[in-house]
């Protein structure tokens, strides 16, 4: 059923922007941004299903935040999709 067409390692550079606002008082506004680099392993199957696992790290620059510090931001995800 799941015949693998491609399986392999990839690097994915990126950039993130995060904006968060407290709903109750609207006194805590946070804006973070910065570059990211993730390393992943991906599978593409004959029936066009893709599965990727990713680990990475980013660096956060603070645009506006009362209680967050700049520094490394870890990230990870699992992606499941269909190729059209």
C-alpha positions as YAML, in Angstrom:
chain: A
units: angstrom
residues:
- id: 1
  name: UNK
  ca: [0.00, 0.00, 0.00]
- id: 2
  name: UNK
  ca: [2.69, 2.56, 0.98]
- id: 3
  name: UNK
  ca: [5.44, 2.18, -1.64]
- id: 4
  name: UNK
  ca: [8.08, 4.80, -0.94]
- id: 5
  name: UNK
  ca: [9.19, 6.86, -3.96]
- id: 6
  name: UNK
  ca: [11.54, 9.18, -2.08]
- id: 7
  name: UNK
  ca: [13.01, 9.24, 1.40]
- id: 8
  name: UNK
  ca: [15.66, 11.67, 2.53]
- id: 9
  name: UNK
  ca: [17.17, 14.40, 4.63]
- id: 10
  name: UNK
  ca: [16.59, 18.09, 4.00]
- id: 11
  name: UNK
  ca: [17.56, 21.49, 5.46]
- id: 12
  name: UNK
  ca: [15.00, 24.27, 5.52]
- id: 13
  name: UNK
  ca: [15.97, 27.87, 6.34]
- id: 14
  name: UNK
  ca: [13.16, 30.17, 7.37]
- id: 15
  name: UNK
  ca: [11.99, 33.22, 9.22]
- id: 16
  name: UNK
  ca: [9.29, 33.57, 11.88]
- id: 17
  name: UNK
  ca: [7.14, 36.33, 13.29]
- id: 18
  name: UNK
  ca: [5.06, 35.91, 16.44]
- id: 19
  name: UNK
  ca: [2.50, 38.34, 17.81]
- id: 20
  name: UNK
  ca: [0.62, 37.58, 21.02]
- id: 21
  name: UNK
  ca: [-1.81, 39.76, 22.93]
- id: 22
  name: UNK
  ca: [-3.49, 39.16, 26.29]
- id: 23
  name: UNK
  ca: [-7.26, 39.11, 25.85]
- id: 24
  name: UNK
  ca: [-8.37, 40.32, 29.30]
- id: 25
  name: UNK
  ca: [-6.37, 43.49, 29.97]
- id: 26
  name: UNK
  ca: [-4.72, 44.03, 26.61]
- id: 27
  name: UNK
  ca: [-1.64, 45.08, 28.53]
- id: 28
  name: UNK
  ca: [0.71, 42.29, 27.45]
- id: 29
  name: UNK
  ca: [1.71, 42.67, 23.81]
- id: 30
  name: UNK
  ca: [4.56, 40.50, 22.57]
- id: 31
  name: UNK
  ca: [6.22, 40.64, 19.18]
- id: 32
  name: UNK
  ca: [9.12, 38.29, 18.39]
- id: 33
  name: UNK
  ca: [10.87, 37.70, 15.08]
- id: 34
  name: UNK
  ca: [13.99, 35.99, 13.79]
- id: 35
  name: UNK
  ca: [15.67, 33.41, 11.53]
- id: 36
  name: UNK
  ca: [15.21, 29.63, 11.84]
- id: 37
  name: UNK
  ca: [16.99, 26.55, 10.50]
- id: 38
  name: UNK
  ca: [15.31, 23.15, 10.58]
- id: 39
  name: UNK
  ca: [16.59, 19.69, 9.70]
- id: 40
  name: UNK
  ca: [14.04, 17.16, 8.57]
- id: 41
  name: UNK
  ca: [13.49, 13.71, 7.21]
- id: 42
  name: UNK
  ca: [10.78, 13.25, 4.61]
- id: 43
  name: UNK
  ca: [8.95, 10.42, 2.89]
- id: 44
  name: UNK
  ca: [6.98, 10.67, -0.37]
- id: 45
  name: UNK
  ca: [4.84, 7.64, -1.16]
- id: 46
  name: UNK
  ca: [3.47, 6.37, -4.49]
- id: 47
  name: UNK
  ca: [-0.08, 7.38, -3.58]
- id: 48
  name: UNK
  ca: [1.05, 11.06, -3.17]
- id: 49
  name: UNK
  ca: [1.05, 11.06, 0.63]
- id: 50
  name: UNK
  ca: [3.93, 12.87, 2.30]
- id: 51
  name: UNK
  ca: [5.19, 12.56, 5.86]
- id: 52
  name: UNK
  ca: [7.92, 14.80, 7.31]
- id: 53
  name: UNK
  ca: [9.47, 15.09, 10.74]
- id: 54
  name: UNK
  ca: [11.39, 18.27, 11.56]
- id: 55
  name: UNK
  ca: [13.62, 19.53, 14.37]
- id: 56
  name: UNK
  ca: [15.18, 22.95, 14.41]
- id: 57
  name: UNK
  ca: [16.25, 26.06, 16.19]
- id: 58
  name: UNK
  ca: [15.67, 29.75, 15.69]
- id: 59
  name: UNK
  ca: [16.96, 32.95, 17.20]
- id: 60
  name: UNK
  ca: [14.44, 35.42, 18.59]
- id: 61
  name: UNK
  ca: [14.84, 39.17, 18.27]
- id: 62
  name: UNK
  ca: [12.43, 41.14, 20.41]
- id: 63
  name: UNK
  ca: [10.38, 43.83, 18.72]
- id: 64
  name: UNK
  ca: [8.15, 44.50, 21.73]
- id: 65
  name: UNK
  ca: [7.79, 42.46, 24.91]
- id: 66
  name: UNK
  ca: [7.53, 43.30, 28.61]
- id: 67
  name: UNK
  ca: [8.83, 39.96, 29.92]
- id: 68
  name: UNK
  ca: [10.54, 37.93, 27.18]
- id: 69
  name: UNK
  ca: [14.25, 37.81, 26.44]
- id: 70
  name: UNK
  ca: [16.03, 37.37, 23.14]
- id: 71
  name: UNK
  ca: [17.65, 34.01, 22.54]
- id: 72
  name: UNK
  ca: [17.34, 30.56, 21.01]
- id: 73
  name: UNK
  ca: [13.89, 29.19, 20.26]
- id: 74
  name: UNK
  ca: [13.56, 25.40, 19.68]
- id: 75
  name: UNK
  ca: [10.95, 24.11, 17.26]
- id: 76
  name: UNK
  ca: [9.70, 20.72, 16.09]
- id: 77
  name: UNK
  ca: [6.80, 19.45, 14.01]
- id: 78
  name: UNK
  ca: [5.35, 16.54, 12.10]
- id: 79
  name: UNK
  ca: [3.77, 17.23, 8.72]
- id: 80
  name: UNK
  ca: [1.34, 14.99, 6.88]
- id: 81
  name: UNK
  ca: [0.06, 15.98, 3.46]
- id: 82
  name: UNK
  ca: [-1.01, 15.10, -0.07]
- id: 83
  name: UNK
  ca: [0.88, 16.17, -3.21]
- id: 84
  name: UNK
  ca: [-1.38, 17.54, -5.97]
...
